[in-house]
Coordinates of C-alpha atoms in Angstrom, one line a residue:
Chain M
M14 CA -15.1 -49.0 20.9
N15 CA -16.8 -51.0 18.2
T16 CA -16.3 -48.5 15.4
K17 CA -15.1 -50.0 12.2
Y18 CA -14.7 -46.9 10.0
A19 CA -13.5 -43.3 9.8
I20 CA -13.9 -40.8 7.1
G21 CA -10.7 -39.0 6.0
I22 CA -10.9 -35.7 4.1
D23 CA -7.9 -33.9 2.7
I24 CA -8.7 -30.4 1.5
G25 CA -6.0 -29.1 -0.9
G26 CA -6.0 -25.9 -2.9
T27 CA -6.9 -27.7 -6.1
N28 CA -8.7 -30.8 -5.1
T29 CA -10.4 -32.3 -2.1
D30 CA -9.8 -36.1 -1.6
M31 CA -12.0 -38.0 0.8
G32 CA -12.5 -41.7 1.6
L33 CA -14.1 -44.2 3.9
V34 CA -11.3 -46.0 5.8
D35 CA -11.5 -49.2 7.8
R36 CA -9.6 -49.9 11.0
N37 CA -6.8 -51.6 9.1
G38 CA -6.1 -48.5 7.0
N39 CA -7.8 -49.7 3.8
C40 CA -9.5 -47.0 1.9
I41 CA -12.8 -48.7 0.8
R42 CA -14.3 -45.9 -1.2
N43 CA -12.7 -42.7 -2.6
I44 CA -14.1 -39.5 -3.9
R45 CA -12.3 -36.5 -5.4
F46 CA -13.9 -33.2 -6.2
S47 CA -12.6 -29.7 -7.1
T48 CA -11.8 -27.3 -4.2
S49 CA -10.9 -24.4 -6.4
D50 CA -14.2 -24.5 -8.4
H51 CA -15.9 -23.3 -5.3
A52 CA -15.3 -19.6 -4.6
D53 CA -17.9 -19.6 -1.9
V54 CA -17.3 -21.7 1.2
E55 CA -21.0 -22.4 1.8
R56 CA -21.3 -24.1 -1.6
F57 CA -18.0 -25.9 -0.9
V58 CA -19.4 -27.3 2.3
D59 CA -22.7 -28.3 0.6
C60 CA -20.7 -30.3 -1.8
L61 CA -18.5 -31.8 0.9
V62 CA -21.5 -32.8 3.0
D63 CA -23.2 -34.4 -0.1
H64 CA -20.1 -36.5 -0.6
I65 CA -19.8 -37.5 3.1
E66 CA -23.4 -38.7 2.9
I67 CA -22.5 -40.9 -0.1
L68 CA -19.5 -42.4 1.8
I69 CA -21.7 -43.2 4.9
S70 CA -24.7 -44.4 3.0
D71 CA -23.6 -48.1 3.2
I72 CA -22.6 -48.2 6.9
N73 CA -24.4 -47.7 10.2
M74 CA -23.5 -44.4 11.9
E75 CA -22.6 -46.4 15.1
E76 CA -19.8 -47.9 13.1
L77 CA -18.2 -44.5 12.3
S78 CA -15.6 -43.2 14.7
G79 CA -15.7 -39.8 13.2
I80 CA -14.7 -37.5 10.4
G81 CA -11.1 -36.3 10.2
V82 CA -10.1 -33.3 8.1
G83 CA -6.6 -32.3 7.1
V84 CA -6.4 -28.8 5.7
P85 CA -3.8 -26.1 5.5
N86 CA -4.0 -23.9 8.6
G87 CA -6.6 -26.2 10.1
N88 CA -6.8 -25.6 13.9
Y89 CA -7.4 -28.6 16.1
Y90 CA -8.7 -26.6 19.0
T91 CA -11.1 -24.2 17.2
G92 CA -12.1 -26.5 14.3
C93 CA -11.5 -23.5 12.0
I94 CA -9.4 -22.9 8.9
D95 CA -7.5 -19.6 9.5
N96 CA -6.5 -17.6 6.5
A97 CA -5.2 -20.4 4.4
V98 CA -3.5 -18.5 1.5
N99 CA -3.8 -21.4 -0.9
L100 CA -7.6 -21.8 -0.5
N101 CA -10.2 -19.5 -2.1
F102 CA -11.9 -19.1 1.3
N103 CA -10.3 -16.2 3.1
G104 CA -10.6 -15.3 6.8
K105 CA -11.7 -17.7 9.6
I106 CA -13.8 -20.6 8.4
H107 CA -15.7 -22.5 11.1
L108 CA -15.5 -25.7 9.2
R109 CA -16.1 -28.1 12.1
D110 CA -19.3 -26.4 13.1
M111 CA -20.5 -26.1 9.5
I112 CA -20.1 -29.9 9.0
R113 CA -21.6 -30.8 12.4
K114 CA -24.7 -28.7 11.7
R115 CA -25.4 -31.1 8.9
I116 CA -23.9 -34.5 10.0
D117 CA -24.2 -36.0 13.4
A118 CA -20.6 -37.3 13.9
E119 CA -17.5 -36.3 15.7
V120 CA -15.4 -33.9 13.4
V121 CA -11.7 -33.4 14.0
I122 CA -9.7 -30.8 12.1
S123 CA -6.0 -30.3 11.9
N124 CA -3.4 -29.1 9.4
D125 CA -2.3 -31.5 6.7
A126 CA 1.2 -32.2 8.1
N127 CA -0.3 -33.1 11.5
A128 CA -2.6 -35.4 9.8
A129 CA 0.3 -37.0 7.9
A130 CA 2.1 -37.6 11.2
Y131 CA -0.9 -39.2 12.8
G132 CA -1.6 -41.3 9.7
E133 CA 1.9 -42.7 9.9
M134 CA 1.4 -43.6 13.6
I135 CA -2.0 -45.3 13.2
Y136 CA -1.5 -47.0 9.8
G137 CA 2.1 -46.5 8.6
A138 CA 5.7 -47.1 9.5
A139 CA 5.4 -45.2 12.9
Q140 CA 3.1 -47.8 14.3
G141 CA 4.2 -48.5 17.9
M142 CA 6.3 -45.4 18.1
R143 CA 5.5 -42.7 20.7
H144 CA 8.0 -40.1 19.8
F145 CA 8.7 -39.0 16.2
I146 CA 8.6 -36.0 13.8
M147 CA 7.1 -36.0 10.3
F148 CA 8.5 -33.6 7.7
T149 CA 6.3 -33.2 4.6
L150 CA 8.1 -31.8 1.6
G151 CA 6.0 -30.2 -1.2
T152 CA 5.2 -26.7 -2.4
G153 CA 6.1 -25.8 1.2
V154 CA 7.5 -27.7 4.1
G155 CA 5.2 -28.8 6.9
S156 CA 5.8 -30.8 10.0
G157 CA 3.8 -32.8 12.6
I158 CA 5.3 -33.7 16.0
V159 CA 4.3 -36.7 18.1
I160 CA 5.3 -36.8 21.7
D161 CA 4.2 -39.6 24.0
G162 CA 1.9 -40.9 21.4
K163 CA 0.1 -37.6 21.0
L164 CA 0.2 -34.9 18.3
V165 CA 1.6 -31.6 19.7
H166 CA -0.9 -28.8 19.1
G167 CA 0.6 -26.3 21.6
F168 CA -1.1 -23.5 23.4
D169 CA -3.0 -22.1 20.3
G170 CA -3.2 -25.2 18.0
Y171 CA -0.4 -24.0 15.7
A172 CA 2.5 -26.2 16.9
G173 CA 4.7 -27.9 14.3
E174 CA 5.7 -25.2 11.8
L175 CA 9.3 -26.4 11.4
G176 CA 9.3 -25.4 7.8
H177 CA 9.3 -21.8 9.1
A178 CA 12.2 -22.3 11.6
I179 CA 14.8 -19.8 10.5
L180 CA 17.9 -21.5 9.1
H181 CA 19.7 -18.5 7.5
P182 CA 18.7 -15.2 9.2
E183 CA 19.9 -13.2 6.2
G184 CA 18.8 -15.8 3.6
R185 CA 16.1 -16.1 1.0
L186 CA 12.8 -14.2 1.4
C187 CA 10.0 -16.5 2.4
G188 CA 6.3 -16.2 1.6
C189 CA 5.7 -15.6 5.3
G190 CA 7.6 -12.3 5.0
R191 CA 10.7 -13.3 6.9
K192 CA 14.0 -14.5 5.6
G193 CA 15.8 -17.8 5.6
C194 CA 13.0 -20.2 6.6
L195 CA 13.8 -23.9 6.1
E196 CA 11.1 -24.3 3.5
Q197 CA 12.9 -21.8 1.2
Y198 CA 15.7 -24.4 0.9
T199 CA 14.0 -27.7 1.1
S200 CA 10.6 -27.4 -0.5
A201 CA 10.2 -28.4 -4.2
R202 CA 10.5 -24.7 -5.0
G203 CA 13.5 -24.3 -2.8
I204 CA 15.2 -27.2 -4.5
K205 CA 14.5 -25.6 -7.9
R206 CA 15.8 -22.3 -6.7
T207 CA 19.0 -23.7 -5.5
Y208 CA 19.6 -25.5 -8.8
L209 CA 18.9 -22.3 -10.8
E210 CA 21.3 -20.3 -8.6
L211 CA 24.0 -22.9 -9.2
L212 CA 23.3 -22.8 -12.9
E213 CA 23.6 -19.0 -12.9
L214 CA 26.8 -19.1 -10.9
S215 CA 28.2 -21.7 -13.4
G216 CA 27.5 -19.3 -16.3
S217 CA 25.4 -21.9 -18.1
K218 CA 22.9 -20.6 -20.7
F219 CA 19.3 -21.8 -20.5
S220 CA 16.2 -20.2 -21.9
E221 CA 13.8 -18.5 -19.4
K222 CA 11.2 -21.1 -20.3
E223 CA 13.4 -24.1 -19.6
L224 CA 14.2 -22.7 -16.2
E225 CA 10.7 -21.9 -15.4
N226 CA 9.3 -25.3 -16.2
I227 CA 12.0 -27.5 -14.6
S228 CA 10.8 -29.5 -11.6
S229 CA 12.5 -30.9 -8.5
K230 CA 11.8 -34.3 -10.0
E231 CA 13.7 -33.5 -13.2
I232 CA 16.6 -32.1 -11.2
A233 CA 16.6 -35.4 -9.3
E234 CA 16.7 -37.3 -12.6
K235 CA 19.6 -35.1 -13.8
A236 CA 21.4 -35.9 -10.5
V237 CA 21.0 -39.7 -11.1
Q238 CA 22.4 -39.2 -14.6
G239 CA 25.5 -37.5 -13.1
D240 CA 24.7 -33.8 -13.6
V241 CA 27.2 -32.2 -11.3
L242 CA 25.0 -29.1 -10.4
A243 CA 22.0 -31.3 -9.8
I244 CA 24.0 -33.5 -7.5
Q245 CA 25.3 -30.4 -5.7
T246 CA 21.8 -29.1 -5.4
Y247 CA 20.6 -32.2 -3.6
Q248 CA 23.7 -32.1 -1.4
M249 CA 22.8 -28.6 -0.3
V250 CA 19.2 -29.5 0.2
G251 CA 20.2 -32.6 2.2
H252 CA 22.6 -30.5 4.3
A253 CA 19.9 -28.0 5.2
L254 CA 17.4 -30.7 6.1
G255 CA 19.9 -32.8 8.1
L256 CA 20.9 -29.7 10.1
A257 CA 17.3 -28.7 10.8
M258 CA 16.5 -32.3 11.8
A259 CA 19.5 -32.4 14.2
N260 CA 18.2 -29.2 15.8
A261 CA 14.7 -30.6 16.1
V262 CA 16.1 -33.6 18.0
T263 CA 17.5 -31.3 20.7
F264 CA 13.8 -30.3 21.3
S265 CA 11.9 -33.6 21.6
S266 CA 14.5 -36.4 21.3
P267 CA 12.4 -38.5 18.9
E268 CA 12.9 -42.2 18.0
A269 CA 12.6 -41.4 14.3
I270 CA 12.2 -38.6 11.8
F271 CA 10.0 -39.3 8.8
L272 CA 9.9 -37.8 5.4
M273 CA 7.0 -37.6 3.0
G274 CA 6.2 -35.8 -0.2
G275 CA 7.2 -35.4 -3.8
P276 CA 10.9 -34.4 -3.4
V277 CA 11.4 -37.5 -1.2
K278 CA 11.0 -39.7 -4.3
A279 CA 14.5 -38.6 -5.3
G280 CA 15.6 -41.4 -2.9
K281 CA 19.3 -41.8 -2.2
I282 CA 20.1 -38.6 -4.1
L283 CA 18.3 -36.7 -1.2
L284 CA 18.5 -39.2 1.7
D285 CA 22.2 -39.8 1.6
P286 CA 23.1 -36.1 2.0
I287 CA 20.4 -35.7 4.7
R288 CA 21.8 -38.7 6.7
K289 CA 25.4 -37.4 6.4
S290 CA 24.4 -33.9 7.5
F291 CA 22.2 -35.3 10.3
D292 CA 25.1 -37.4 11.5
D293 CA 27.6 -34.6 11.3
N294 CA 25.3 -32.2 13.2
I295 CA 23.6 -34.3 15.9
L296 CA 24.6 -33.9 19.5
S297 CA 26.6 -36.9 20.7
I298 CA 24.1 -38.1 23.3
Y299 CA 21.6 -38.7 20.5
K300 CA 24.0 -40.2 18.0
G301 CA 23.0 -43.5 16.5
N302 CA 19.6 -43.4 18.3
V303 CA 17.4 -41.5 15.9
K304 CA 16.3 -43.1 12.6
I305 CA 15.6 -41.2 9.4
L306 CA 12.8 -43.0 7.6
V307 CA 10.6 -42.5 4.6
S308 CA 6.8 -42.7 5.1
G309 CA 5.4 -46.2 4.8
L310 CA 2.1 -45.1 3.4
D311 CA 1.0 -45.3 -0.2
E312 CA 1.3 -41.7 -1.4
N313 CA -2.0 -41.7 -3.2
Q314 CA -3.8 -42.5 0.0
S315 CA -1.6 -41.0 2.7
A316 CA -3.5 -37.7 3.0
I317 CA -6.9 -39.5 3.3
L318 CA -5.4 -42.0 5.8
G319 CA -3.8 -39.2 7.8
A320 CA -7.1 -37.3 8.0
A321 CA -9.0 -40.5 9.0
A322 CA -6.4 -41.2 11.7
L323 CA -7.2 -37.9 13.4
T324 CA -10.3 -39.5 14.7
N325 CA -7.9 -42.0 16.3
K326 CA -10.5 -44.7 17.1
V327 CA -10.4 -46.8 13.9
Chain H
M14 CA -3.1 -37.7 48.1
N15 CA -2.5 -36.6 51.6
T16 CA 1.2 -35.9 51.1
K17 CA 2.4 -32.7 52.6
Y18 CA 6.0 -32.7 51.7
A19 CA 8.6 -33.4 49.1
I20 CA 12.4 -33.5 49.2
G21 CA 14.2 -31.6 46.5
I22 CA 17.9 -32.2 45.8
D23 CA 20.0 -30.2 43.4
I24 CA 23.3 -31.8 42.7
G25 CA 25.8 -29.3 41.3
G26 CA 29.5 -29.7 40.4
T27 CA 30.6 -27.8 43.6
N28 CA 27.7 -28.2 46.1
T29 CA 24.6 -30.2 46.7
D30 CA 21.6 -28.3 48.0
M31 CA 18.7 -30.1 49.4
G32 CA 15.5 -29.2 51.3
L33 CA 12.2 -30.3 52.7
V34 CA 9.5 -28.5 50.7
D35 CA 5.8 -28.2 51.7
R36 CA 3.0 -28.2 49.2
N37 CA 2.9 -24.4 49.0
G38 CA 6.5 -24.3 47.9
N39 CA 8.0 -23.3 51.2
C40 CA 11.4 -24.7 51.9
I41 CA 11.1 -25.7 55.6
R42 CA 14.6 -26.9 56.1
N43 CA 17.8 -26.7 54.0
I44 CA 21.1 -28.5 53.9
R45 CA 24.1 -27.8 51.7
F46 CA 27.1 -30.1 51.5
S47 CA 30.1 -30.3 49.1
T48 CA 29.7 -32.5 46.0
S49 CA 33.3 -32.0 44.8
D50 CA 34.8 -33.3 48.1
H51 CA 33.5 -36.8 47.2
A52 CA 35.6 -38.4 44.5
D53 CA 33.9 -41.7 45.2
V54 CA 30.2 -41.9 44.3
E55 CA 29.5 -44.5 47.0
R56 CA 30.7 -42.0 49.7
F57 CA 28.7 -39.2 48.1
V58 CA 25.5 -41.3 48.3
D59 CA 26.3 -42.2 51.9
C60 CA 26.5 -38.5 52.7
L61 CA 23.3 -37.8 50.6
V62 CA 21.3 -40.5 52.4
D63 CA 22.4 -39.3 55.8
H64 CA 21.2 -35.8 55.0
I65 CA 17.9 -37.2 53.6
E66 CA 17.4 -39.0 56.9
I67 CA 17.9 -35.7 58.7
L68 CA 15.3 -34.0 56.6
I69 CA 12.7 -36.6 57.1
S70 CA 13.4 -37.2 60.7
D71 CA 10.6 -34.8 61.8
I72 CA 7.8 -36.0 59.5
N73 CA 5.9 -39.3 58.9
M74 CA 7.0 -41.1 55.7
E75 CA 3.3 -41.2 54.7
E76 CA 3.4 -37.4 54.4
L77 CA 6.3 -37.5 51.9
S78 CA 5.3 -37.6 48.2
G79 CA 8.9 -38.5 47.2
I80 CA 12.4 -37.3 46.5
G81 CA 13.2 -35.3 43.4
V82 CA 16.7 -34.9 42.2
G83 CA 17.9 -32.4 39.6
V84 CA 21.4 -33.2 38.3
P85 CA 23.3 -32.5 35.1
N86 CA 22.6 -35.4 32.6
G87 CA 20.1 -36.9 35.0
N88 CA 17.8 -39.2 33.0
Y89 CA 14.1 -39.5 34.0
Y90 CA 13.6 -42.9 32.5
T91 CA 16.7 -44.7 33.7
G92 CA 17.2 -42.8 37.0
C93 CA 20.9 -42.6 36.1
I94 CA 23.4 -39.8 35.8
D95 CA 25.1 -40.3 32.4
N96 CA 28.7 -39.0 32.0
A97 CA 28.1 -35.6 33.6
V98 CA 31.4 -33.8 32.8
N99 CA 31.1 -31.3 35.7
L100 CA 30.8 -34.0 38.3
N101 CA 33.6 -36.2 39.7
F102 CA 31.6 -39.3 39.1
N103 CA 32.2 -40.5 35.6
G104 CA 30.3 -43.1 33.6
K105 CA 26.8 -44.2 34.3
I106 CA 25.7 -43.7 37.9
H107 CA 22.5 -45.6 39.0
L108 CA 21.6 -42.9 41.4
R109 CA 17.9 -43.7 41.8
D110 CA 18.5 -47.3 42.6
M111 CA 21.3 -46.4 45.0
I112 CA 19.0 -44.1 47.0
R113 CA 16.1 -46.4 46.9
K114 CA 18.2 -49.2 48.3
R115 CA 18.5 -47.2 51.5
I116 CA 15.3 -45.0 51.6
D117 CA 11.8 -46.4 51.1
A118 CA 10.4 -43.5 49.0
E119 CA 9.7 -42.7 45.4
V120 CA 12.8 -41.2 43.7
V121 CA 12.5 -39.1 40.5
I122 CA 15.6 -37.9 38.7
S123 CA 15.9 -35.4 35.8
N124 CA 18.3 -32.9 34.6
D125 CA 18.5 -29.5 36.3
A126 CA 16.8 -27.5 33.5
N127 CA 13.8 -29.9 33.4
A128 CA 13.6 -29.5 37.2
A129 CA 13.6 -25.7 36.8
A130 CA 10.7 -25.9 34.3
Y131 CA 8.7 -28.1 36.6
G132 CA 9.4 -25.9 39.6
E133 CA 8.1 -22.9 37.7
M134 CA 4.9 -24.8 36.9
I135 CA 4.2 -26.2 40.3
Y136 CA 5.4 -23.3 42.5
G137 CA 6.3 -20.3 40.3
A138 CA 5.1 -18.0 37.6
A139 CA 4.0 -20.8 35.2
Q140 CA 1.3 -22.0 37.6
G141 CA -1.8 -22.8 35.5
M142 CA 0.2 -22.9 32.2
R143 CA 0.2 -26.1 30.2
H144 CA 2.6 -25.1 27.4
F145 CA 5.8 -23.3 28.1
I146 CA 9.6 -23.5 27.6
M147 CA 12.2 -22.7 30.3
F148 CA 15.7 -21.5 29.3
T149 CA 18.3 -21.6 32.1
L150 CA 21.3 -19.4 31.5
G151 CA 24.5 -20.1 33.5
T152 CA 27.8 -21.7 32.7
G153 CA 25.9 -23.4 29.9
V154 CA 22.4 -23.0 28.6
G155 CA 19.8 -25.6 29.5
S156 CA 16.1 -25.9 28.7
G157 CA 13.0 -27.7 29.9
I158 CA 9.9 -28.0 27.8
V159 CA 6.4 -28.5 29.1
I160 CA 3.7 -29.6 26.7
D161 CA 0.1 -30.2 27.9
G162 CA 1.2 -29.9 31.5
K163 CA 3.9 -32.5 31.2
L164 CA 7.7 -32.3 30.9
V165 CA 9.0 -33.6 27.5
H166 CA 11.5 -36.4 28.1
G167 CA 11.4 -37.8 24.6
F168 CA 12.3 -41.3 23.4
D169 CA 15.4 -41.7 25.5
G170 CA 15.0 -39.1 28.3
Y171 CA 17.3 -36.5 26.7
A172 CA 14.7 -34.0 25.3
G173 CA 15.2 -30.3 25.9
E174 CA 18.8 -29.6 24.9
L175 CA 18.1 -26.3 23.2
G176 CA 21.4 -24.9 24.4
H177 CA 22.9 -27.2 21.8
A178 CA 20.7 -26.3 18.9
I179 CA 23.1 -25.0 16.2
L180 CA 22.7 -21.3 15.6
H181 CA 25.8 -20.7 13.5
P182 CA 27.0 -23.8 11.6
E183 CA 30.5 -22.3 11.2
G184 CA 30.5 -20.5 14.5
R185 CA 32.3 -20.9 17.9
L186 CA 33.6 -24.3 18.9
C187 CA 31.4 -25.7 21.7
G188 CA 32.3 -28.0 24.5
C189 CA 30.1 -30.7 22.8
G190 CA 32.6 -30.8 19.9
R191 CA 30.4 -29.1 17.4
K192 CA 30.3 -25.5 16.2
G193 CA 27.9 -22.7 16.8
C194 CA 25.6 -24.0 19.6
L195 CA 23.3 -21.5 21.2
E196 CA 25.1 -21.8 24.5
Q197 CA 28.3 -20.5 23.0
Y198 CA 26.6 -17.1 22.5
T199 CA 24.2 -16.9 25.4
S200 CA 25.7 -18.6 28.4
A201 CA 27.7 -16.5 31.0
R202 CA 30.8 -17.6 29.2
G203 CA 29.3 -16.8 25.8
I204 CA 28.5 -13.3 26.9
K205 CA 32.0 -12.7 28.2
R206 CA 33.4 -14.1 24.9
T207 CA 31.3 -11.7 22.8
Y208 CA 32.5 -8.8 24.9
L209 CA 36.1 -9.8 24.6
E210 CA 35.8 -10.2 20.9
L211 CA 34.3 -6.7 20.6
L212 CA 37.0 -5.3 22.8
E213 CA 39.7 -6.9 20.6
L214 CA 38.1 -5.6 17.4
S215 CA 37.9 -2.1 18.9
G216 CA 41.7 -2.2 19.6
S217 CA 41.2 -1.5 23.3
K218 CA 44.1 -2.5 25.6
F219 CA 43.4 -4.6 28.7
S220 CA 45.6 -6.8 30.7
E221 CA 45.2 -10.6 30.4
K222 CA 44.2 -10.7 34.0
E223 CA 41.5 -8.1 33.6
L224 CA 40.0 -10.0 30.7
E225 CA 40.2 -13.3 32.4
N226 CA 38.4 -12.2 35.5
I227 CA 35.6 -10.1 34.1
S228 CA 32.1 -11.6 34.6
S229 CA 28.9 -11.3 32.6
K230 CA 27.5 -9.5 35.7
E231 CA 30.3 -6.8 35.4
I232 CA 29.6 -6.5 31.7
A233 CA 26.0 -5.9 32.5
E234 CA 27.0 -3.2 35.0
K235 CA 29.2 -1.6 32.3
A236 CA 26.2 -1.6 29.9
V237 CA 24.0 0.1 32.5
Q238 CA 26.7 2.8 32.9
G239 CA 26.6 3.3 29.1
D240 CA 29.7 1.4 27.9
V241 CA 29.0 1.0 24.2
L242 CA 30.7 -2.3 23.7
A243 CA 28.9 -3.8 26.7
I244 CA 25.6 -2.6 25.4
Q245 CA 26.4 -4.0 22.0
T246 CA 27.4 -7.3 23.7
Y247 CA 23.9 -7.7 25.3
Q248 CA 22.3 -6.7 22.0
M249 CA 24.0 -9.5 20.3
V250 CA 23.2 -12.0 23.1
G251 CA 19.6 -10.9 23.1
H252 CA 19.4 -11.1 19.3
A253 CA 20.7 -14.8 19.4
L254 CA 18.3 -15.7 22.2
G255 CA 15.3 -14.0 20.6
L256 CA 16.0 -15.9 17.3
A257 CA 16.4 -19.2 19.1
M258 CA 13.2 -18.6 21.0
A259 CA 11.3 -17.7 17.8
N260 CA 12.5 -21.0 16.3
A261 CA 11.5 -22.9 19.4
V262 CA 8.0 -21.5 19.1
T263 CA 7.6 -23.1 15.6
F264 CA 8.0 -26.5 17.4
S265 CA 5.6 -26.4 20.4
S266 CA 3.7 -23.1 20.1
P267 CA 4.0 -22.3 23.9
E268 CA 2.1 -19.8 25.9
A269 CA 5.3 -18.4 27.4
I270 CA 9.0 -18.7 27.4
F271 CA 10.7 -18.3 30.8
L272 CA 14.3 -17.3 31.6
M273 CA 16.2 -18.1 34.7
G274 CA 19.8 -17.8 35.8
G275 CA 22.6 -15.4 36.6
P276 CA 22.8 -13.5 33.2
V277 CA 19.0 -12.8 33.5
K278 CA 19.8 -10.5 36.4
A279 CA 21.0 -8.0 33.8
G280 CA 17.3 -7.2 33.4
K281 CA 16.3 -4.8 30.6
I282 CA 19.8 -4.7 29.2
L283 CA 19.2 -8.3 28.2
L284 CA 15.4 -8.6 28.0
D285 CA 14.8 -5.6 25.7
P286 CA 17.1 -7.0 22.9
I287 CA 15.6 -10.5 23.4
R288 CA 12.0 -9.1 23.0
K289 CA 13.0 -7.1 20.0
S290 CA 14.7 -10.0 18.2
F291 CA 11.8 -12.4 19.2
D292 CA 9.3 -10.0 17.8
D293 CA 11.3 -9.5 14.6
N294 CA 11.8 -13.2 14.0
I295 CA 8.5 -14.8 15.1
L296 CA 6.2 -16.2 12.5
S297 CA 3.1 -14.0 12.1
I298 CA 0.6 -16.6 13.3
Y299 CA 2.2 -16.6 16.8
K300 CA 2.9 -12.8 17.0
G301 CA 1.7 -11.2 20.2
N302 CA 0.6 -14.6 21.7
V303 CA 3.8 -15.7 23.3
K304 CA 5.0 -14.0 26.5
I305 CA 8.7 -13.8 27.5
L306 CA 8.9 -13.9 31.2
V307 CA 11.5 -14.1 34.0
S308 CA 11.2 -16.9 36.5
G309 CA 9.0 -16.1 39.5
L310 CA 11.0 -18.2 41.9
D311 CA 13.5 -17.0 44.5
E312 CA 16.8 -17.9 42.9
N313 CA 18.3 -19.2 46.1
Q314 CA 15.6 -21.8 46.4
S315 CA 14.6 -22.4 42.7
A316 CA 16.8 -25.4 42.2
I317 CA 15.5 -27.2 45.4
L318 CA 11.9 -26.3 44.5
G319 CA 12.4 -27.5 40.9
A320 CA 13.8 -30.8 42.1
A321 CA 10.9 -31.2 44.7
A322 CA 8.4 -30.4 42.0
L323 CA 9.5 -33.5 40.0
T324 CA 7.6 -35.6 42.5
N325 CA 4.6 -33.6 41.4
K326 CA 2.3 -34.5 44.2
V327 CA 3.0 -31.8 46.7

């Protein structure tokens, strides 16, 4: 193929980020516009298509491998967004068809964690790897699984929801309606909740407002400064993630497990307990053979690069 | 390909079963010989090769797609058996090379649960399916995972050890040295252990010998006859399996999950609690889309058929 470029589009609840990406993973031109300002999906797609046209205005269409879209609940097989709770557009949105009606290019849609995994493989630290798992930590916990160099989509396109593997059957209530999902313990909100629970147990007094506004980042900073409860919080979070990762290894025996997202910026405070728990809980036949790594992509561009990578020809 | 036959070999701790299988999954000729009588792997392979020669004596070698071997800790990539604790042959056994030195045919080696999954896909109830998981319940719990019509081997050939996913981090000690693995609750021995624990809690008096000799099959029979503790045992086993299966679905989103092995003969006594737990614990996006099915292969031939299927050309 002689294609030189791909367009990557990351649709989030607040903003949509898109860019023209060359085959080396350089984002040549970026556009950001508001997702949440568009209550009507038709108007949103109008705006999206206008911006795609701006991005492709300087290149020949023969040079474009395609348009990749990473979006919560994006389905690779159907090209639809299915009931994404964080978007204004409810129900089933036939996004691929809506774009292709207006732009003559291949359009590939998947969820944002799958895009992150593929971005890592095409442009990031997983280059050359054929078996790995990506965990994305943020408001929730997503995952993308690569086996034999291909993203796992499964029978219906919804594979890779490890944030909703049940870790504690009688544990915290999850937004999905069940109890004890991994993301309730390891997302930014889960980290905060653990810290607040420990604070409450310790009998410390804090104002409601202080508690409400504290972020996982501030808890990490407290941990670095030696705050015992903050350190304990990250130990518990790391323990949960390490165990979940050790269990994921029994499924696909990957070469590496990657981490991406805001809470990962805590660095050693989070990674050391993860690695300890992973090592304690991994089955002996895998021991020492599975690396735990942080994404090698620039976080400001990783979502666009991941989406662009879905076209997989750049 | 014009191949008409494959040889399937199932190496167990006690016996080795092998057969010549036609492309429709009929086992035309069977041989069984003792594995455990051979303390020396060289003598075992001598015996194995003699029997292979008997099986192929009536066909042309051009008609043979290959020789498939299902064996505990069999590694697809290396063709070796690695430290199988239930076999007399310790360490790393280069079985594929040992056979190929003597017989000019393709030799494919994998573990027995992977072979079971592939047998189901080629000859059994998973024909036409491209995404499914096989759980084999026996002395231990094995699993074989098929994604996009291919067995998942992973980076090092050890994928699919779901019997060693940790269900209860502080639970029963497992033979692998860790605590709370799924197989400690859902293997034949796990079922028996649950029943004995419930008996002990209830204060019932039984002789040591009675307890030692009871089998998961007898506990299933008691459950059918209305024995409350036996019913409760299978409810707990089904609960654990249903939860583990619901978690496995978040990984690969399969079309179906299959069950095979002795304890599955308990039928409704086991399957009803599994289905209830699976339904209670599955993430809503998958609900109603994943079937739980029993293997469609004749249990006396399933291991040979599974091994033969590994050659995947019949």
